[in-house]
């Protein structure tokens, strides 16, 4: 766990029988604290920097190991992409092996999975990754099925298009369709968010998701209908 940022206090659990006048001061960041993501990012970056990895200007979640071998022309010998506490580590074999050996001494981590030719797919953030001889295949079918099941569209009739482009070009002043209820609004936001992640792999839905996200702050029944059309398109193309 990362060190907590600032002074944070919690009431002890009732099982401790300390009474209502006692509180505990946190030393480590707990899941659910607003400062927990920042605390973990700072902690992870400190650990990686001590191990010789540098923070990349490409993004706060990218780290690299600079090449120190003059016989190798490539400027880096390893790269790490971090998504909260999930890491993708790539580089020369000896660099990756040394990293996990040293990293395991400072952080508790599960056994790493290696993406090799002929090995089973590795699931990372919902997508299945398989390594072939000349490329890496990304399969989003399982994630798509989970999205459809979450919105009860797994057995719906499929569509051939992600939406009618003409209906997506809207003038905000003419949006006279009734607004969604608070419950449906939350569901619409979840739909757009999950489809937005899926569009990183399914580029055929990128335009439709972009248009749906324009009014995510105040969606209407028409917006929901367009979102349902997109779900039906995913039904018809989930195995492609």
PDB file of C-alpha atoms in Angstrom:
ATOM      1  CA  UNK A   1       0.000   0.000   0.000  1.00  0.00           C
ATOM      2  CA  UNK A   2       1.111   3.548  -0.697  1.00  0.00           C
ATOM      3  CA  UNK A   3       1.665   6.064   2.085  1.00  0.00           C
ATOM      4  CA  UNK A   4      -1.404   8.150   2.765  1.00  0.00           C
ATOM      5  CA  UNK A   5      -1.420  11.777   1.601  1.00  0.00           C
ATOM      6  CA  UNK A   6      -2.247  14.250   4.354  1.00  0.00           C
ATOM      7  CA  UNK A   7      -3.856  13.405   7.690  1.00  0.00           C
ATOM      8  CA  UNK A   8      -6.659  10.877   7.335  1.00  0.00           C
ATOM      9  CA  UNK A   9      -8.629   9.358  10.220  1.00  0.00           C
ATOM     10  CA  UNK A  10     -11.166   6.541  10.384  1.00  0.00           C
ATOM     11  CA  UNK A  11     -13.392   5.060  13.032  1.00  0.00           C
ATOM     12  CA  UNK A  12     -12.159   1.604  14.102  1.00  0.00           C
ATOM     13  CA  UNK A  13     -14.402  -1.372  13.332  1.00  0.00           C
ATOM     14  CA  UNK A  14     -16.956  -2.311  15.967  1.00  0.00           C
ATOM     15  CA  UNK A  15     -15.166  -5.611  16.513  1.00  0.00           C
ATOM     16  CA  UNK A  16     -12.339  -3.711  18.229  1.00  0.00           C
ATOM     17  CA  UNK A  17     -14.690  -2.561  21.033  1.00  0.00           C
ATOM     18  CA  UNK A  18     -12.876   0.754  21.449  1.00  0.00           C
ATOM     19  CA  UNK A  19     -15.986   2.870  21.852  1.00  0.00           C
ATOM     20  CA  UNK A  20     -17.165   5.934  19.895  1.00  0.00           C
ATOM     21  CA  UNK A  21     -14.438   8.265  21.206  1.00  0.00           C
ATOM     22  CA  UNK A  22     -11.531   6.493  19.526  1.00  0.00           C
ATOM     23  CA  UNK A  23     -10.290   7.058  15.982  1.00  0.00           C
ATOM     24  CA  UNK A  24      -7.360   5.686  14.009  1.00  0.00           C
ATOM     25  CA  UNK A  25      -4.896   7.687  11.963  1.00  0.00           C
ATOM     26  CA  UNK A  26      -4.174   6.068   8.625  1.00  0.00           C
ATOM     27  CA  UNK A  27      -0.584   5.393   7.638  1.00  0.00           C
ATOM     28  CA  UNK A  28      -1.395   3.737   4.319  1.00  0.00           C
ATOM     29  CA  UNK A  29      -3.867   4.786   1.625  1.00  0.00           C
ATOM     30  CA  UNK A  30      -7.058   2.754   1.569  1.00  0.00           C
ATOM     31  CA  UNK A  31      -9.168   1.984  -1.466  1.00  0.00           C
ATOM     32  CA  UNK A  32     -11.943   4.545  -1.689  1.00  0.00           C
ATOM     33  CA  UNK A  33      -9.978   7.580  -0.520  1.00  0.00           C
ATOM     34  CA  UNK A  34     -10.036  10.469  -2.987  1.00  0.00           C
ATOM     35  CA  UNK A  35      -6.271  10.745  -2.675  1.00  0.00           C
ATOM     36  CA  UNK A  36      -5.647   6.998  -3.110  1.00  0.00           C
ATOM     37  CA  UNK A  37      -5.015   7.099  -6.910  1.00  0.00           C
ATOM     38  CA  UNK A  38      -2.507   9.924  -6.548  1.00  0.00           C
ATOM     39  CA  UNK A  39      -0.839   8.187  -3.608  1.00  0.00           C
ATOM     40  CA  UNK A  40      -0.467   4.949  -5.579  1.00  0.00           C
ATOM     41  CA  UNK A  41       0.894   6.761  -8.645  1.00  0.00           C
ATOM     42  CA  UNK A  42       3.526   8.509  -6.530  1.00  0.00           C
ATOM     43  CA  UNK A  43       4.428   5.272  -4.776  1.00  0.00           C
ATOM     44  CA  UNK A  44       4.731   3.292  -8.013  1.00  0.00           C
ATOM     45  CA  UNK A  45       6.834   5.971  -9.698  1.00  0.00           C
ATOM     46  CA  UNK A  46       9.225   6.099  -6.721  1.00  0.00           C
ATOM     47  CA  UNK A  47       9.635   2.326  -6.742  1.00  0.00           C
ATOM     48  CA  UNK A  48      10.280   2.190 -10.476  1.00  0.00           C
ATOM     49  CA  UNK A  49      12.716   5.096 -10.393  1.00  0.00           C
ATOM     50  CA  UNK A  50      14.719   3.350  -7.650  1.00  0.00           C
ATOM     51  CA  UNK A  51      14.910   0.329  -9.946  1.00  0.00           C
ATOM     52  CA  UNK A  52      16.344   2.460 -12.745  1.00  0.00           C
ATOM     53  CA  UNK A  53      13.195   3.121 -14.769  1.00  0.00           C
ATOM     54  CA  UNK A  54      12.459   6.646 -15.947  1.00  0.00           C
ATOM     55  CA  UNK A  55       9.131   8.417 -16.266  1.00  0.00           C
ATOM     56  CA  UNK A  56       8.364   9.031 -19.939  1.00  0.00           C
ATOM     57  CA  UNK A  57       7.163  12.349 -21.338  1.00  0.00           C
ATOM     58  CA  UNK A  58       4.699  10.304 -23.424  1.00  0.00           C
ATOM     59  CA  UNK A  59       2.429   9.943 -20.409  1.00  0.00           C
ATOM     60  CA  UNK A  60       2.292   9.515 -16.662  1.00  0.00           C
ATOM     61  CA  UNK A  61       1.650   5.798 -17.016  1.00  0.00           C
ATOM     62  CA  UNK A  62       4.669   5.034 -19.225  1.00  0.00           C
ATOM     63  CA  UNK A  63       8.151   4.198 -17.929  1.00  0.00           C
ATOM     64  CA  UNK A  64      11.247   3.113 -19.815  1.00  0.00           C
ATOM     65  CA  UNK A  65      14.662   1.602 -19.163  1.00  0.00           C
ATOM     66  CA  UNK A  66      17.431   3.411 -20.987  1.00  0.00           C
ATOM     67  CA  UNK A  67      19.859   1.295 -22.974  1.00  0.00           C
ATOM     68  CA  UNK A  68      23.371   1.263 -21.495  1.00  0.00           C
ATOM     69  CA  UNK A  69      24.877  -1.193 -23.983  1.00  0.00           C
ATOM     70  CA  UNK A  70      26.772   0.692 -26.693  1.00  0.00           C
ATOM     71  CA  UNK A  71      26.607  -2.355 -28.947  1.00  0.00           C
ATOM     72  CA  UNK A  72      22.832  -2.010 -29.249  1.00  0.00           C
ATOM     73  CA  UNK A  73      21.475   0.780 -31.399  1.00  0.00           C
ATOM     74  CA  UNK A  74      17.968   0.943 -29.906  1.00  0.00           C
ATOM     75  CA  UNK A  75      17.810   3.713 -27.246  1.00  0.00           C
ATOM     76  CA  UNK A  76      15.728   1.762 -24.716  1.00  0.00           C
ATOM     77  CA  UNK A  77      15.861  -1.821 -23.502  1.00  0.00           C
ATOM     78  CA  UNK A  78      12.540  -2.007 -21.699  1.00  0.00           C
ATOM     79  CA  UNK A  79       9.175  -0.275 -21.308  1.00  0.00           C
ATOM     80  CA  UNK A  80       6.386  -0.423 -18.711  1.00  0.00           C
ATOM     81  CA  UNK A  81       2.802   0.708 -19.191  1.00  0.00           C
ATOM     82  CA  UNK A  82       0.848   1.002 -15.929  1.00  0.00           C
ATOM     83  CA  UNK A  83      -2.914   1.055 -15.511  1.00  0.00           C
ATOM     84  CA  UNK A  84      -3.491   1.555 -11.775  1.00  0.00           C
ATOM     85  CA  UNK A  85      -1.933  -1.673 -10.424  1.00  0.00           C
ATOM     86  CA  UNK A  86      -1.875  -3.612 -13.697  1.00  0.00           C
ATOM     87  CA  UNK A  87       1.443  -3.506 -15.559  1.00  0.00           C
ATOM     88  CA  UNK A  88       2.550  -4.417 -19.063  1.00  0.00           C
ATOM     89  CA  UNK A  89       6.316  -4.993 -19.064  1.00  0.00           C
ATOM     90  CA  UNK A  90       8.198  -5.476 -22.320  1.00  0.00           C
ATOM     91  CA  UNK A  91      11.854  -5.495 -23.296  1.00  0.00           C
ATOM     92  CA  UNK A  92      14.875  -7.756 -23.476  1.00  0.00           C
ATOM     93  CA  UNK A  93      14.461 -11.037 -21.583  1.00  0.00           C
ATOM     94  CA  UNK A  94      17.116 -10.270 -18.989  1.00  0.00           C
ATOM     95  CA  UNK A  95      15.631  -6.805 -18.347  1.00  0.00           C
ATOM     96  CA  UNK A  96      12.093  -8.138 -17.796  1.00  0.00           C
ATOM     97  CA  UNK A  97      13.321 -10.999 -15.601  1.00  0.00           C
ATOM     98  CA  UNK A  98      15.419  -8.668 -13.459  1.00  0.00           C
ATOM     99  CA  UNK A  99      12.530  -6.235 -13.107  1.00  0.00           C
ATOM    100  CA  UNK A 100      10.110  -8.792 -11.679  1.00  0.00           C
ATOM    101  CA  UNK A 101      12.809 -10.138  -9.376  1.00  0.00           C
ATOM    102  CA  UNK A 102      13.514  -6.685  -7.934  1.00  0.00           C
ATOM    103  CA  UNK A 103       9.920  -5.441  -8.039  1.00  0.00           C
ATOM    104  CA  UNK A 104       8.715  -8.420  -6.029  1.00  0.00           C
ATOM    105  CA  UNK A 105      10.982  -7.375  -3.159  1.00  0.00           C
ATOM    106  CA  UNK A 106       9.183  -4.048  -2.720  1.00  0.00           C
ATOM    107  CA  UNK A 107       5.610  -4.790  -3.847  1.00  0.00           C
ATOM    108  CA  UNK A 108       3.345  -7.792  -3.544  1.00  0.00           C
ATOM    109  CA  UNK A 109       2.366  -8.901  -7.028  1.00  0.00           C
ATOM    110  CA  UNK A 110       0.803 -11.951  -8.638  1.00  0.00           C
ATOM    111  CA  UNK A 111       2.751 -14.326 -10.849  1.00  0.00           C
ATOM    112  CA  UNK A 112       3.387 -12.536 -14.179  1.00  0.00           C
ATOM    113  CA  UNK A 113       1.959 -13.967 -17.376  1.00  0.00           C
ATOM    114  CA  UNK A 114       4.117 -14.068 -20.497  1.00  0.00           C
ATOM    115  CA  UNK A 115       2.693 -13.400 -23.938  1.00  0.00           C
ATOM    116  CA  UNK A 116       4.374 -16.013 -26.124  1.00  0.00           C
ATOM    117  CA  UNK A 117       3.665 -17.492 -29.541  1.00  0.00           C
ATOM    118  CA  UNK A 118       1.377 -20.469 -29.087  1.00  0.00           C
ATOM    119  CA  UNK A 119       0.513 -19.649 -25.453  1.00  0.00           C
ATOM    120  CA  UNK A 120      -2.977 -19.109 -24.076  1.00  0.00           C
ATOM    121  CA  UNK A 121      -4.473 -15.619 -24.424  1.00  0.00           C
ATOM    122  CA  UNK A 122      -3.752 -13.101 -21.685  1.00  0.00           C
ATOM    123  CA  UNK A 123      -6.669 -11.009 -20.440  1.00  0.00           C
ATOM    124  CA  UNK A 124      -5.812  -7.362 -19.789  1.00  0.00           C
ATOM    125  CA  UNK A 125      -8.521  -4.787 -19.036  1.00  0.00           C
ATOM    126  CA  UNK A 126     -11.204  -6.920 -20.642  1.00  0.00           C
ATOM    127  CA  UNK A 127      -9.439  -7.749 -23.906  1.00  0.00           C
ATOM    128  CA  UNK A 128      -7.735 -11.052 -24.766  1.00  0.00           C
ATOM    129  CA  UNK A 129      -4.231 -10.762 -26.248  1.00  0.00           C
ATOM    130  CA  UNK A 130      -2.652 -13.545 -28.330  1.00  0.00           C
ATOM    131  CA  UNK A 131       0.815 -13.398 -29.837  1.00  0.00           C
ATOM    132  CA  UNK A 132       1.378 -14.617 -33.364  1.00  0.00           C
ATOM    133  CA  UNK A 133       4.662 -14.808 -35.265  1.00  0.00           C
ATOM    134  CA  UNK A 134       4.336 -11.368 -36.832  1.00  0.00           C
ATOM    135  CA  UNK A 135       1.626  -9.591 -34.840  1.00  0.00           C
ATOM    136  CA  UNK A 136      -0.401  -9.465 -31.632  1.00  0.00           C
ATOM    137  CA  UNK A 137      -4.102 -10.255 -31.901  1.00  0.00           C
ATOM    138  CA  UNK A 138      -6.570  -8.402 -29.669  1.00  0.00           C
ATOM    139  CA  UNK A 139      -9.907 -10.130 -29.151  1.00  0.00           C
ATOM    140  CA  UNK A 140     -12.715  -8.021 -27.678  1.00  0.00           C
ATOM    141  CA  UNK A 141     -15.508 -10.587 -28.051  1.00  0.00           C
ATOM    142  CA  UNK A 142     -15.686 -11.523 -24.359  1.00  0.00           C
ATOM    143  CA  UNK A 143     -15.780  -7.858 -23.348  1.00  0.00           C
ATOM    144  CA  UNK A 144     -18.494  -7.209 -25.944  1.00  0.00           C
ATOM    145  CA  UNK A 145     -20.582 -10.073 -24.565  1.00  0.00           C
ATOM    146  CA  UNK A 146     -20.248  -8.676 -21.055  1.00  0.00           C
ATOM    147  CA  UNK A 147     -21.438  -5.259 -22.250  1.00  0.00           C
ATOM    148  CA  UNK A 148     -24.430  -6.808 -23.992  1.00  0.00           C
ATOM    149  CA  UNK A 149     -25.292  -8.918 -20.944  1.00  0.00           C
ATOM    150  CA  UNK A 150     -25.027  -5.897 -18.654  1.00  0.00           C
ATOM    151  CA  UNK A 151     -27.703  -4.130 -20.694  1.00  0.00           C
ATOM    152  CA  UNK A 152     -29.803  -7.275 -21.318  1.00  0.00           C
ATOM    153  CA  UNK A 153     -29.106  -7.247 -25.055  1.00  0.00           C
ATOM    154  CA  UNK A 154     -27.304 -10.582 -25.391  1.00  0.00           C
ATOM    155  CA  UNK A 155     -30.278 -12.157 -27.217  1.00  0.00           C
ATOM    156  CA  UNK A 156     -31.459  -9.046 -29.065  1.00  0.00           C
ATOM    157  CA  UNK A 157     -31.834  -8.897 -32.833  1.00  0.00           C
ATOM    158  CA  UNK A 158     -28.693  -7.608 -34.526  1.00  0.00           C
ATOM    159  CA  UNK A 159     -28.248  -4.547 -36.733  1.00  0.00           C
ATOM    160  CA  UNK A 160     -26.015  -4.112 -39.773  1.00  0.00           C
ATOM    161  CA  UNK A 161     -24.875  -0.551 -38.972  1.00  0.00           C
ATOM    162  CA  UNK A 162     -23.781   1.159 -35.727  1.00  0.00           C
ATOM    163  CA  UNK A 163     -26.330   3.907 -36.345  1.00  0.00           C
ATOM    164  CA  UNK A 164     -27.877   6.234 -38.872  1.00  0.00           C
ATOM    165  CA  UNK A 165     -25.273   8.977 -39.544  1.00  0.00           C
ATOM    166  CA  UNK A 166     -28.012  11.443 -40.461  1.00  0.00           C
ATOM    167  CA  UNK A 167     -29.603  11.134 -37.046  1.00  0.00           C
ATOM    168  CA  UNK A 168     -26.343  11.830 -35.240  1.00  0.00           C
ATOM    169  CA  UNK A 169     -25.965  15.343 -36.712  1.00  0.00           C
ATOM    170  CA  UNK A 170     -28.067  17.262 -34.237  1.00  0.00           C
ATOM    171  CA  UNK A 171     -28.592  20.893 -33.394  1.00  0.00           C
ATOM    172  CA  UNK A 172     -28.630  21.183 -29.588  1.00  0.00           C
ATOM    173  CA  UNK A 173     -31.378  23.815 -29.863  1.00  0.00           C
ATOM    174  CA  UNK A 174     -33.751  21.304 -31.457  1.00  0.00           C
ATOM    175  CA  UNK A 175     -33.342  18.602 -28.829  1.00  0.00           C
ATOM    176  CA  UNK A 176     -36.978  18.404 -27.772  1.00  0.00           C
ATOM    177  CA  UNK A 177     -37.044  14.727 -26.787  1.00  0.00           C
ATOM    178  CA  UNK A 178     -37.772  14.136 -23.062  1.00  0.00           C
ATOM    179  CA  UNK A 179     -34.769  13.913 -20.762  1.00  0.00           C
ATOM    180  CA  UNK A 180     -33.906  10.599 -19.172  1.00  0.00           C
ATOM    181  CA  UNK A 181     -34.590   9.940 -15.513  1.00  0.00           C
ATOM    182  CA  UNK A 182     -31.693   9.984 -13.078  1.00  0.00           C
ATOM    183  CA  UNK A 183     -31.578   6.168 -13.087  1.00  0.00           C
ATOM    184  CA  UNK A 184     -31.609   5.944 -16.888  1.00  0.00           C
ATOM    185  CA  UNK A 185     -29.096   8.788 -17.126  1.00  0.00           C
ATOM    186  CA  UNK A 186     -26.644   6.785 -15.020  1.00  0.00           C
ATOM    187  CA  UNK A 187     -27.236   3.736 -17.211  1.00  0.00           C
ATOM    188  CA  UNK A 188     -26.636   5.813 -20.355  1.00  0.00           C
ATOM    189  CA  UNK A 189     -23.327   7.103 -18.993  1.00  0.00           C
ATOM    190  CA  UNK A 190     -22.252   3.544 -18.257  1.00  0.00           C
ATOM    191  CA  UNK A 191     -23.186   2.494 -21.796  1.00  0.00           C
ATOM    192  CA  UNK A 192     -21.141   5.287 -23.357  1.00  0.00           C
ATOM    193  CA  UNK A 193     -18.182   4.640 -21.068  1.00  0.00           C
ATOM    194  CA  UNK A 194     -18.028   0.927 -21.807  1.00  0.00           C
ATOM    195  CA  UNK A 195     -18.469   1.447 -25.545  1.00  0.00           C
ATOM    196  CA  UNK A 196     -15.806   4.156 -25.483  1.00  0.00           C
ATOM    197  CA  UNK A 197     -13.296   1.642 -24.135  1.00  0.00           C
ATOM    198  CA  UNK A 198     -14.442  -0.936 -26.682  1.00  0.00           C
ATOM    199  CA  UNK A 199     -13.965   1.566 -29.522  1.00  0.00           C
ATOM    200  CA  UNK A 200     -10.200   1.468 -28.921  1.00  0.00           C
ATOM    201  CA  UNK A 201     -10.291  -1.937 -30.624  1.00  0.00           C
ATOM    202  CA  UNK A 202     -13.576  -1.743 -32.519  1.00  0.00           C
ATOM    203  CA  UNK A 203     -12.880   1.293 -34.676  1.00  0.00           C
ATOM    204  CA  UNK A 204     -16.098   0.665 -36.599  1.00  0.00           C
ATOM    205  CA  UNK A 205     -18.083   2.038 -33.651  1.00  0.00           C
ATOM    206  CA  UNK A 206     -15.823   5.024 -32.965  1.00  0.00           C
ATOM    207  CA  UNK A 207     -18.010   7.564 -34.775  1.00  0.00           C
ATOM    208  CA  UNK A 208     -21.236   6.370 -33.157  1.00  0.00           C
ATOM    209  CA  UNK A 209     -19.674   6.412 -29.678  1.00  0.00           C
ATOM    210  CA  UNK A 210     -18.286   9.903 -30.278  1.00  0.00           C
ATOM    211  CA  UNK A 211     -21.727  11.193 -31.178  1.00  0.00           C
ATOM    212  CA  UNK A 212     -23.398   9.480 -28.225  1.00  0.00           C
ATOM    213  CA  UNK A 213     -20.856  10.994 -25.845  1.00  0.00           C
ATOM    214  CA  UNK A 214     -21.663  14.561 -26.936  1.00  0.00           C
ATOM    215  CA  UNK A 215     -24.766  14.680 -24.774  1.00  0.00           C
ATOM    216  CA  UNK A 216     -23.750  12.346 -21.972  1.00  0.00           C
ATOM    217  CA  UNK A 217     -24.305  15.209 -19.507  1.00  0.00           C
ATOM    218  CA  UNK A 218     -28.011  15.462 -20.387  1.00  0.00           C
ATOM    219  CA  UNK A 219     -29.174  12.551 -22.557  1.00  0.00           C
ATOM    220  CA  UNK A 220     -32.680  12.262 -23.955  1.00  0.00           C
ATOM    221  CA  UNK A 221     -34.868   9.350 -24.954  1.00  0.00           C
ATOM    222  CA  UNK A 222     -33.674   9.795 -28.544  1.00  0.00           C
ATOM    223  CA  UNK A 223     -30.070   9.440 -27.364  1.00  0.00           C
ATOM    224  CA  UNK A 224     -30.994   6.241 -25.551  1.00  0.00           C
ATOM    225  CA  UNK A 225     -32.613   4.907 -28.727  1.00  0.00           C
ATOM    226  CA  UNK A 226     -29.402   5.568 -30.645  1.00  0.00           C
ATOM    227  CA  UNK A 227     -27.439   3.822 -27.899  1.00  0.00           C
ATOM    228  CA  UNK A 228     -29.757   0.816 -28.155  1.00  0.00           C
ATOM    229  CA  UNK A 229     -29.179   0.777 -31.926  1.00  0.00           C
ATOM    230  CA  UNK A 230     -25.442   0.579 -31.265  1.00  0.00           C
ATOM    231  CA  UNK A 231     -25.953  -2.339 -28.881  1.00  0.00           C
ATOM    232  CA  UNK A 232     -27.905  -4.189 -31.560  1.00  0.00           C
ATOM    233  CA  UNK A 233     -25.032  -3.580 -33.971  1.00  0.00           C
ATOM    234  CA  UNK A 234     -22.652  -5.147 -31.449  1.00  0.00           C
ATOM    235  CA  UNK A 235     -24.961  -8.152 -31.265  1.00  0.00           C
ATOM    236  CA  UNK A 236     -24.755  -8.617 -35.009  1.00  0.00           C
ATOM    237  CA  UNK A 237     -20.982  -8.177 -35.226  1.00  0.00           C
ATOM    238  CA  UNK A 238     -19.657  -9.544 -31.912  1.00  0.00           C
ATOM    239  CA  UNK A 239     -17.990 -12.544 -33.566  1.00  0.00           C
ATOM    240  CA  UNK A 240     -16.387 -10.656 -36.455  1.00  0.00           C
TER     241      UNK A 240
END
